[in-house]
XYZ file of C-alpha atoms in Angstrom:
574
model
C 0.000 0.000 0.000
C 1.274 3.467 -0.859
C 1.997 5.896 1.893
C -0.128 9.070 2.155
C -3.105 7.171 0.760
C -6.337 8.765 1.913
C -8.381 6.841 4.460
C -11.355 4.850 3.170
C -13.800 6.351 5.658
C -17.010 4.559 4.471
C -15.257 1.215 4.903
C -13.754 2.287 8.245
C -17.136 3.395 9.637
C -18.620 0.074 8.547
C -15.743 -1.775 10.186
C -16.023 -0.097 13.597
C -19.520 -1.606 13.963
C -17.920 -4.977 14.775
C -15.672 -3.346 17.405
C -18.854 -2.119 19.107
C -20.357 -5.639 19.163
C -17.313 -7.109 20.921
C -17.501 -4.605 23.767
C -21.302 -4.658 24.045
C -21.585 -8.428 24.537
C -18.390 -8.884 26.600
C -19.238 -6.206 29.191
C -22.874 -7.310 29.281
C -21.656 -10.688 30.546
C -20.772 -8.997 33.865
C -24.504 -8.397 34.428
C -25.513 -11.739 32.924
C -23.312 -13.627 35.424
C -25.043 -12.572 38.703
C -28.415 -12.906 36.982
C -27.722 -16.515 35.960
C -26.284 -17.281 39.401
C -29.622 -16.417 41.016
C -31.881 -17.631 38.223
C -30.253 -21.063 37.898
C -29.086 -21.245 41.555
C -25.381 -21.628 40.743
C -22.245 -21.254 42.838
C -19.733 -18.530 41.941
C -17.580 -20.861 39.826
C -20.551 -22.090 37.794
C -21.696 -18.538 37.119
C -18.193 -17.693 35.847
C -18.551 -20.363 33.160
C -20.187 -17.612 31.102
C -16.724 -16.056 30.820
C -15.203 -19.508 30.268
C -17.506 -20.193 27.311
C -17.117 -16.711 25.842
C -13.347 -16.257 26.053
C -12.335 -19.859 25.393
C -14.079 -19.471 22.026
C -11.637 -16.694 21.118
C -8.760 -19.036 21.866
C -10.219 -22.082 20.102
C -11.125 -20.030 17.022
C -7.670 -18.422 16.759
C -5.947 -21.780 17.411
C -7.937 -23.573 14.694
C -7.127 -20.809 12.203
C -3.453 -21.058 13.120
C -3.350 -24.864 12.821
C -5.105 -24.800 9.438
C -2.831 -22.043 8.157
C 0.301 -23.820 9.403
C -0.682 -27.108 7.772
C -1.707 -25.477 4.469
C 1.146 -22.952 4.472
C -1.255 -20.064 3.808
C -3.045 -17.646 6.080
C -6.711 -18.703 5.819
C -8.047 -15.247 6.745
C -5.706 -13.628 4.201
C -6.805 -16.147 1.566
C -10.501 -15.408 2.152
C -9.794 -11.703 2.416
C -10.485 -9.538 5.444
C -13.889 -8.491 4.081
C -15.195 -12.054 3.627
C -13.660 -13.187 6.914
C -15.564 -10.484 8.796
C -18.776 -11.404 6.948
C -18.320 -15.095 7.828
C -17.592 -14.142 11.449
C -20.746 -11.984 11.679
C -22.920 -14.738 10.221
C -21.405 -17.246 12.633
C -22.194 -14.890 15.525
C -25.751 -14.573 14.194
C -26.008 -18.373 14.330
C -24.795 -18.190 17.944
C -27.519 -15.648 18.724
C -30.077 -18.091 17.284
C -28.646 -20.879 19.463
C -28.897 -18.546 22.463
C -32.586 -17.904 21.700
C -33.310 -21.644 21.548
C -31.451 -22.208 24.844
C -33.406 -19.428 26.555
C -36.693 -20.841 25.265
C -35.942 -24.304 26.700
C -34.427 -22.722 29.842
C -31.090 -24.606 29.795
C -27.971 -22.930 31.209
C -25.556 -25.182 29.284
C -27.378 -24.245 26.092
C -26.856 -20.555 26.859
C -23.151 -21.218 27.372
C -23.034 -22.957 23.991
C -24.807 -20.013 22.361
C -22.301 -17.558 23.840
C -19.444 -19.833 22.726
C -20.683 -19.739 19.120
C -21.180 -15.953 19.215
C -17.599 -15.538 20.456
C -16.237 -17.971 17.828
C -17.593 -15.529 15.271
C -15.954 -12.678 17.197
C -12.632 -14.545 17.064
C -12.739 -14.622 13.259
C -13.851 -10.983 13.136
C -11.054 -9.878 15.468
C -8.386 -11.762 13.522
C -9.389 -9.833 10.401
C -10.551 -6.465 11.757
C -7.323 -5.072 13.243
C -5.090 -5.591 10.158
C -8.048 -4.533 7.979
C -8.228 -1.189 9.819
C -4.545 -0.613 9.035
C -5.172 -1.529 5.375
C -7.841 1.166 4.930
C -5.424 4.073 4.557
C -1.888 5.304 5.061
C 0.054 2.736 7.151
C 1.515 5.630 9.166
C -1.951 6.461 10.516
C -2.978 2.812 10.982
C -2.700 3.052 14.764
C -5.229 5.890 14.860
C -7.798 3.778 12.974
C -7.246 0.837 15.312
C -7.565 3.199 18.271
C -10.852 4.520 16.842
C -12.097 0.935 16.802
C -10.914 0.540 20.404
C -12.786 3.703 21.416
C -16.017 2.442 19.809
C -15.430 -0.948 21.450
C -15.178 0.778 24.828
C -18.397 2.699 24.211
C -20.026 -0.707 23.692
C -18.639 -1.868 27.052
C -20.252 1.167 28.703
C -23.796 0.776 27.410
C -23.771 -3.047 27.147
C -24.419 -3.592 30.885
C -27.310 -1.095 30.791
C -29.083 -2.658 27.813
C -28.494 -6.257 28.874
C -29.412 -5.409 32.475
C -32.762 -4.034 31.274
C -33.288 -7.086 29.058
C -32.659 -9.442 31.989
C -34.507 -7.629 34.764
C -37.164 -5.915 32.656
C -36.684 -2.684 34.605
C -34.070 -0.297 35.931
C -35.801 -0.436 39.317
C -34.282 -2.747 41.998
C -35.748 -6.228 42.361
C -34.710 -8.822 44.927
C -32.495 -11.773 44.065
C -35.280 -14.115 45.213
C -37.582 -12.593 42.591
C -35.058 -13.180 39.804
C -35.717 -16.940 39.790
C -39.325 -16.268 38.743
C -38.586 -13.720 36.032
C -39.661 -14.508 32.456
C -36.775 -14.618 30.009
C -38.762 -13.307 27.046
C -36.813 -10.032 27.004
C -33.566 -11.993 26.613
C -35.121 -13.635 23.557
C -36.013 -10.211 22.170
C -32.500 -8.959 22.908
C -30.817 -11.778 20.995
C -33.296 -11.517 18.145
C -32.240 -7.883 17.791
C -28.535 -8.729 18.243
C -28.772 -11.545 15.682
C -30.499 -9.246 13.189
C -27.799 -6.606 13.754
C -25.121 -9.223 13.027
C -26.874 -10.103 9.768
C -27.385 -6.431 8.904
C -23.694 -5.682 9.499
C -22.738 -8.677 7.323
C -25.036 -7.288 4.620
C -23.407 -3.852 4.864
C -19.993 -5.420 4.327
C -21.162 -7.679 1.505
C -23.000 -5.050 -0.536
C -20.697 -2.092 0.131
C -18.562 -1.329 -2.900
C -16.411 0.932 -0.739
C -15.119 -1.978 1.379
C -12.126 -3.651 -0.344
C -11.643 -7.428 -0.353
C -8.430 -7.156 1.678
C -6.869 -10.341 0.312
C -3.409 -11.175 1.648
C -1.530 -14.053 0.016
C 1.609 -13.834 2.139
C 2.867 -17.332 3.071
C 2.470 -18.469 6.671
C 5.782 -18.874 8.469
C 6.482 -22.394 9.752
C 6.110 -22.971 13.497
C 5.489 -26.673 14.047
C 6.958 -26.745 17.551
C 4.755 -23.833 18.566
C 1.721 -25.550 17.047
C 2.399 -28.819 18.876
C 2.952 -27.016 22.178
C -0.352 -25.143 21.839
C -2.227 -28.349 20.976
C -0.769 -30.171 24.005
C -1.590 -27.165 26.189
C -5.192 -27.238 24.940
C -5.543 -30.963 25.665
C -4.170 -30.435 29.179
C -6.665 -27.612 29.747
C -9.507 -29.897 28.743
C -8.234 -32.657 31.021
C -8.120 -30.218 33.947
C -11.594 -28.775 33.490
C -13.488 -32.025 32.814
C -13.062 -33.396 36.381
C -14.345 -30.087 37.764
C -17.455 -30.239 35.583
C -18.050 -33.914 36.446
C -17.661 -33.210 40.174
C -21.005 -31.374 40.147
C -22.699 -34.695 39.363
C -20.600 -36.783 41.758
C -22.077 -38.764 44.669
C -20.713 -36.177 47.123
C -22.289 -33.287 45.187
C -25.640 -35.107 45.017
C -25.451 -35.787 48.757
C -24.810 -32.078 49.396
C -27.780 -31.144 47.190
C -30.006 -33.551 49.129
C -28.907 -32.013 52.445
C -29.506 -28.497 51.110
C -33.028 -29.469 50.067
C -33.681 -30.629 53.641
C -32.986 -27.079 54.850
C -36.001 -25.757 52.941
C -38.784 -24.972 55.385
C -36.791 -25.972 58.490
C -37.247 -23.714 61.519
C -35.443 -25.730 64.212
C -32.104 -23.922 64.658
C -30.436 -27.030 66.094
C -31.464 -29.155 63.108
C -30.370 -26.417 60.688
C -26.970 -26.135 62.375
C -26.503 -29.910 62.219
C -27.299 -30.105 58.492
C -25.101 -27.102 57.715
C -22.227 -28.794 59.576
C -22.688 -31.934 57.453
C -22.729 -29.832 54.282
C -19.559 -28.016 55.328
C -17.814 -31.298 56.145
C -18.619 -32.664 52.674
C -18.142 -29.427 50.765
C -14.686 -28.358 51.910
C -12.643 -31.313 50.547
C -14.717 -31.272 47.340
C -14.008 -27.571 46.799
C -10.293 -28.092 47.483
C -10.185 -30.814 44.785
C -11.951 -28.544 42.326
C -9.532 -25.730 43.116
C -6.567 -28.058 42.573
C -7.817 -28.986 39.092
C -8.381 -25.320 38.212
C -4.888 -24.430 39.388
C -3.712 -27.254 37.149
C -5.480 -25.542 34.225
C -3.691 -22.277 35.010
C -0.361 -24.069 35.295
C -0.988 -25.782 31.933
C -0.961 -22.383 30.248
C 1.841 -20.858 32.314
C 3.914 -24.038 32.047
C 3.282 -24.362 28.308
C 4.457 -20.812 27.626
C 7.495 -21.110 29.894
C 8.353 -24.427 28.198
C 8.220 -22.646 24.828
C 10.372 -19.827 26.212
C 13.132 -22.105 27.530
C 13.115 -24.492 24.550
C 13.124 -21.725 21.945
C 15.966 -20.019 23.769
C 18.109 -23.162 23.365
C 16.999 -24.043 19.821
C 14.874 -21.431 17.981
C 14.329 -23.556 14.869
C 10.653 -24.555 14.405
C 9.247 -22.165 16.995
C 8.346 -19.401 14.566
C 7.438 -16.176 16.358
C 7.800 -17.937 19.706
C 11.568 -17.842 19.383
C 11.371 -14.210 20.482
C 11.352 -13.952 24.306
C 9.402 -10.678 24.316
C 6.555 -12.422 22.476
C 6.330 -15.518 24.704
C 6.491 -13.573 27.965
C 4.164 -11.004 26.393
C 1.683 -13.788 25.612
C 1.703 -14.675 29.294
C 1.300 -10.988 30.214
C -1.666 -10.640 27.837
C -3.197 -13.870 29.165
C -2.962 -12.555 32.729
C -4.102 -9.027 31.813
C -7.254 -10.201 30.011
C -7.947 -12.656 32.821
C -7.758 -10.117 35.625
C -9.588 -7.452 33.606
C -12.540 -9.810 33.109
C -12.323 -11.366 36.597
C -12.495 -8.034 38.436
C -15.649 -7.028 36.548
C -17.314 -10.435 36.471
C -16.947 -11.040 40.212
C -17.968 -7.488 41.088
C -21.673 -8.338 41.242
C -21.119 -10.982 43.907
C -18.830 -8.673 45.891
C -21.532 -5.999 46.062
C -23.980 -8.440 47.681
C -21.861 -8.452 50.861
C -23.193 -6.406 53.777
C -19.995 -4.348 54.033
C -20.329 -3.486 50.324
C -23.953 -2.363 50.436
C -25.950 -5.640 50.326
C -26.997 -4.851 46.752
C -29.397 -6.982 44.728
C -28.208 -8.257 41.342
C -30.482 -5.750 39.614
C -28.697 -2.871 41.384
C -25.137 -3.602 40.229
C -25.546 -2.320 36.653
C -24.155 1.226 37.232
C -21.094 -0.198 39.007
C -20.419 -2.599 36.145
C -20.946 0.247 33.691
C -18.450 2.430 35.589
C -15.914 -0.420 35.679
C -16.080 -1.129 31.957
C -16.488 2.592 31.323
C -13.058 2.953 32.908
C -11.782 1.110 29.834
C -13.408 3.746 27.639
C -11.898 6.571 29.704
C -8.388 5.132 29.406
C -8.623 4.170 25.743
C -10.049 7.500 24.682
C -7.176 9.205 26.492
C -4.682 6.730 25.038
C -5.964 7.376 21.508
C -4.954 11.053 21.684
C -1.303 10.232 21.002
C -2.218 8.603 17.668
C -3.355 11.949 16.223
C -1.165 14.772 14.952
C -1.904 17.332 17.662
C 0.643 19.775 19.022
C 2.270 18.890 22.355
C 0.275 21.567 24.177
C -3.033 20.427 22.616
C -2.282 16.830 23.610
C -1.703 17.886 27.212
C -4.988 19.792 27.312
C -6.900 16.902 25.734
C -5.280 14.452 28.153
C -7.145 16.265 30.915
C -10.385 17.034 29.075
C -11.042 13.729 27.279
C -11.037 11.468 30.405
C -13.323 13.902 32.235
C -15.724 14.096 29.275
C -15.731 10.300 29.022
C -16.442 10.006 32.761
C -19.416 12.364 32.601
C -20.740 10.529 29.524
C -20.797 7.349 31.623
C -22.508 9.165 34.495
C -24.971 10.757 32.066
C -25.910 7.523 30.288
C -26.564 5.786 33.610
C -28.509 8.780 34.948
C -30.715 8.799 31.835
C -31.396 5.121 32.544
C -32.763 6.159 35.930
C -29.875 5.180 38.215
C -28.831 7.394 41.104
C -25.165 8.091 40.370
C -24.520 10.617 43.164
C -22.530 8.085 45.224
C -20.247 7.416 42.237
C -19.480 11.044 41.363
C -16.431 11.053 43.645
C -14.920 8.354 41.419
C -13.669 11.385 39.478
C -10.815 11.417 42.027
C -9.672 8.033 40.681
C -9.985 9.363 37.121
C -7.732 12.275 38.163
C -5.143 9.751 39.402
C -5.334 8.061 36.003
C -4.782 11.417 34.250
C -1.651 11.991 36.367
C -0.513 8.472 35.419
C -0.842 9.347 31.725
C 1.330 12.433 32.174
C 3.951 10.388 34.031
C 3.888 7.710 31.300
C 5.066 10.139 28.583
C 3.534 7.979 25.789
C 6.157 5.253 26.267
C 4.585 1.741 26.367
C 7.001 0.096 28.832
C 6.822 3.063 31.197
C 3.033 3.209 30.724
C 2.663 -0.483 31.523
C 4.850 -0.164 34.616
C 2.935 2.840 35.969
C -0.534 1.464 35.230
C 0.453 -1.982 36.513
C 1.527 -0.325 39.749
C -1.781 1.586 39.828
C -3.666 -1.714 39.462
C -1.575 -3.369 42.171
C -2.167 -0.468 44.560
C -5.900 -0.460 43.780
C -6.251 -4.190 44.550
C -4.247 -3.802 47.773
C -6.461 -0.935 48.959
C -9.581 -2.896 47.989
C -8.436 -5.975 49.917
C -7.479 -4.011 53.028
C -10.658 -1.924 53.208
C -14.416 -2.213 52.657
C -17.396 -0.059 51.726
C -17.152 2.757 49.194
C -13.338 3.010 49.500
C -12.898 -0.633 48.484
C -15.543 -0.305 45.752
C -13.707 2.687 44.270
C -10.426 0.755 44.521
C -11.743 -2.271 42.639
C -13.418 -0.026 40.046
C -10.030 1.632 39.555
C -8.889 -1.739 38.243
C -10.759 -0.826 35.048
C -8.814 2.422 34.727
C -5.543 0.540 35.269
C -6.349 -2.157 32.710
C -7.577 0.265 30.051
C -4.236 0.758 28.288
C -2.668 -2.643 28.913
C -3.724 -4.365 25.690
C -2.016 -1.729 23.547
C 1.132 -1.532 25.666
C 1.621 -5.308 26.015
C 0.784 -5.917 22.353
C 3.280 -3.305 21.142
C 6.100 -4.467 23.401
C 5.521 -8.131 22.506
C 5.378 -7.763 18.744
C 8.199 -5.306 18.089
C 11.250 -6.740 16.319
C 9.482 -9.870 15.005
C 10.019 -8.982 11.321
C 8.438 -11.582 9.025
C 6.883 -13.281 12.063
C 4.823 -10.214 13.000
C 1.486 -11.533 11.681
C 2.034 -14.894 13.364
C 3.002 -13.207 16.613
C -0.186 -11.137 16.472
C -2.218 -14.338 16.044
C -0.521 -15.874 19.110
C -1.331 -12.778 21.145
C -5.002 -12.868 20.149
C -5.108 -16.488 21.389
C -4.181 -15.240 24.840
C -7.654 -13.775 25.259
C -7.919 -17.278 26.726
C -7.055 -15.623 30.055
C -10.644 -14.408 30.225
C -11.774 -18.046 30.195
C -9.374 -19.389 32.840
C -8.809 -16.720 35.492
C -12.434 -15.602 36.231
C -13.628 -19.181 36.994
C -10.480 -19.673 39.073
C -11.321 -16.562 41.099
C -14.924 -17.756 41.301
C -13.852 -21.059 42.851
C -11.406 -19.262 45.133
C -14.366 -17.106 46.225
C -16.393 -20.243 46.991
C -13.591 -21.313 49.366
C -12.224 -18.141 51.001
C -14.930 -15.569 50.203
C -15.465 -13.172 47.329
C -13.652 -10.231 48.952
C -10.466 -12.179 49.697
C -10.533 -13.747 46.216
C -9.377 -10.404 44.789
C -5.873 -11.417 45.834
C -5.749 -13.199 42.451
C -5.868 -9.963 40.372
C -3.297 -8.497 42.772
C -0.878 -11.332 41.925
C -1.650 -10.825 38.236
C -0.661 -7.159 38.355
C 2.649 -8.218 39.932
C 3.534 -10.234 36.807
C 2.513 -7.383 34.507
C 4.899 -5.076 36.393
C 7.619 -7.749 36.088
C 7.058 -7.984 32.316
C 7.215 -4.185 31.951
C 10.638 -4.237 33.632
C 12.163 -7.321 31.997
C 11.024 -6.632 28.404
C 13.329 -3.600 28.267
C 16.297 -5.951 28.694
C 15.164 -8.315 25.900
C 14.574 -5.508 23.415
C 17.800 -3.650 24.176
C 19.754 -6.866 23.468
C 18.059 -6.941 20.042
C 19.121 -3.337 19.391
C 15.580 -1.952 19.705
C 15.017 1.464 21.275
C 12.077 0.809 23.576
C 11.133 4.491 23.781
C 10.344 4.645 20.046
C 7.667 1.937 20.153
C 4.086 3.043 19.474
C 1.112 1.448 21.217
C -1.563 -0.452 19.314
C -5.272 -0.130 19.991
C -7.373 -2.126 22.451
C -9.085 -5.420 21.743
């Protein structure tokens, strides 16, 4: 593509529609999780399977594309063309919406998980094509700004998604009790997914019939990486082997015995009898939960171990590892895995946290504005982060770096207020936004420095949240969204720099690491079942520690390769 080529704006505006869908559905899951927990009477781990189904689909989809491309020697998405790949992805997501409607009609939780899995499989194909497609639609020098525009629209979807899906689930913006949720009709969910499915089809039609959207065919050969492929396949098999025993444990004799004891509690008034049954349940439950936790830790170690195996092996003999022979990529994959995992886990477990007495004893129908603020924090950070991609003067950038986050914050407050929520108790969250603004100024648009500062902000926020309660802790955990907002771009940029002909393959590996959203939230959910939801936030705290470590160590890897780390530009958000 020639430099200075004018941007194909009609195609770009059509493309950003899919960025909106990703954010809308993903953030809406944070409201869907506490709803399903009460509606289907699930434990915290089971409710987090919504994230497992959704984010594992991203990984499976990207892995299958990689395996096919490696075997055939050609990039399948490039062969189809970015335009057709996005169309196929949208139609696949529409099929997932149809599956979701059927599952809702027959009232089966597993069916809903399958529907979400299919929707996200379509998203995986869309995401693989959309980011390079955005770069293709104009001058390569301004490609980052187009990707950042997509990230900004994606973040707007994360802000309004919880509001729309919350209304679809609860049928009102007024509070209703968790006990009432079990008797709610799900017809509005059917209507929601009918509309979502039709929007998927409409967007596919816009792409198909638009003469302004180029085919975007890329016939570049796929670089060989058989050792990387085999490692990822083995890692996937190990993940499956770790999760299956956990799923089966819910139908085990011990689990059935616990269910029978719990049913005996219904209608009991004798405190002595209740205490005796609860003691029996506790005696049976504790070792069962410990076994489940052990298997889930095994799943986490399968990913961490697989990536560290690739790192050490490729360091000794880089042949056959493809992009994984670069240490910044492999450790960056782990950083992206952890970042996505903790970003999703903080938001997805937030609803359960807010039910605690010390956090306000909120009903599931009352958490929507908090979820919207959390995911809105992503929008605040990404809008601010996008400023650097535009050709403003230094002074204008500094002014916008203050104004844009504040405008974004008040948009979030305004949207929630229009929906009828009282946002007065969240207005002081502007103090946390001010801390984020200061962090941007300290970062000086340098990705490693940015990642270090925002990783430290996330670590401090989790520590404050764990050591306090009430509105202070709520603000601290919500600040996790502000901290995570720029991490995709910073980690992605630091991981992919210097890969040369392996850049496309490295990008595909990084997209696979959205898998973190499937593994870490259920792990925190099970940890919450054992030690309590508040204490379970120690898991994101540990995650931020690794992100800080990566921000420090990547400088060493890149300097050894002769790369000036301060000249790297950040990519947009996922």
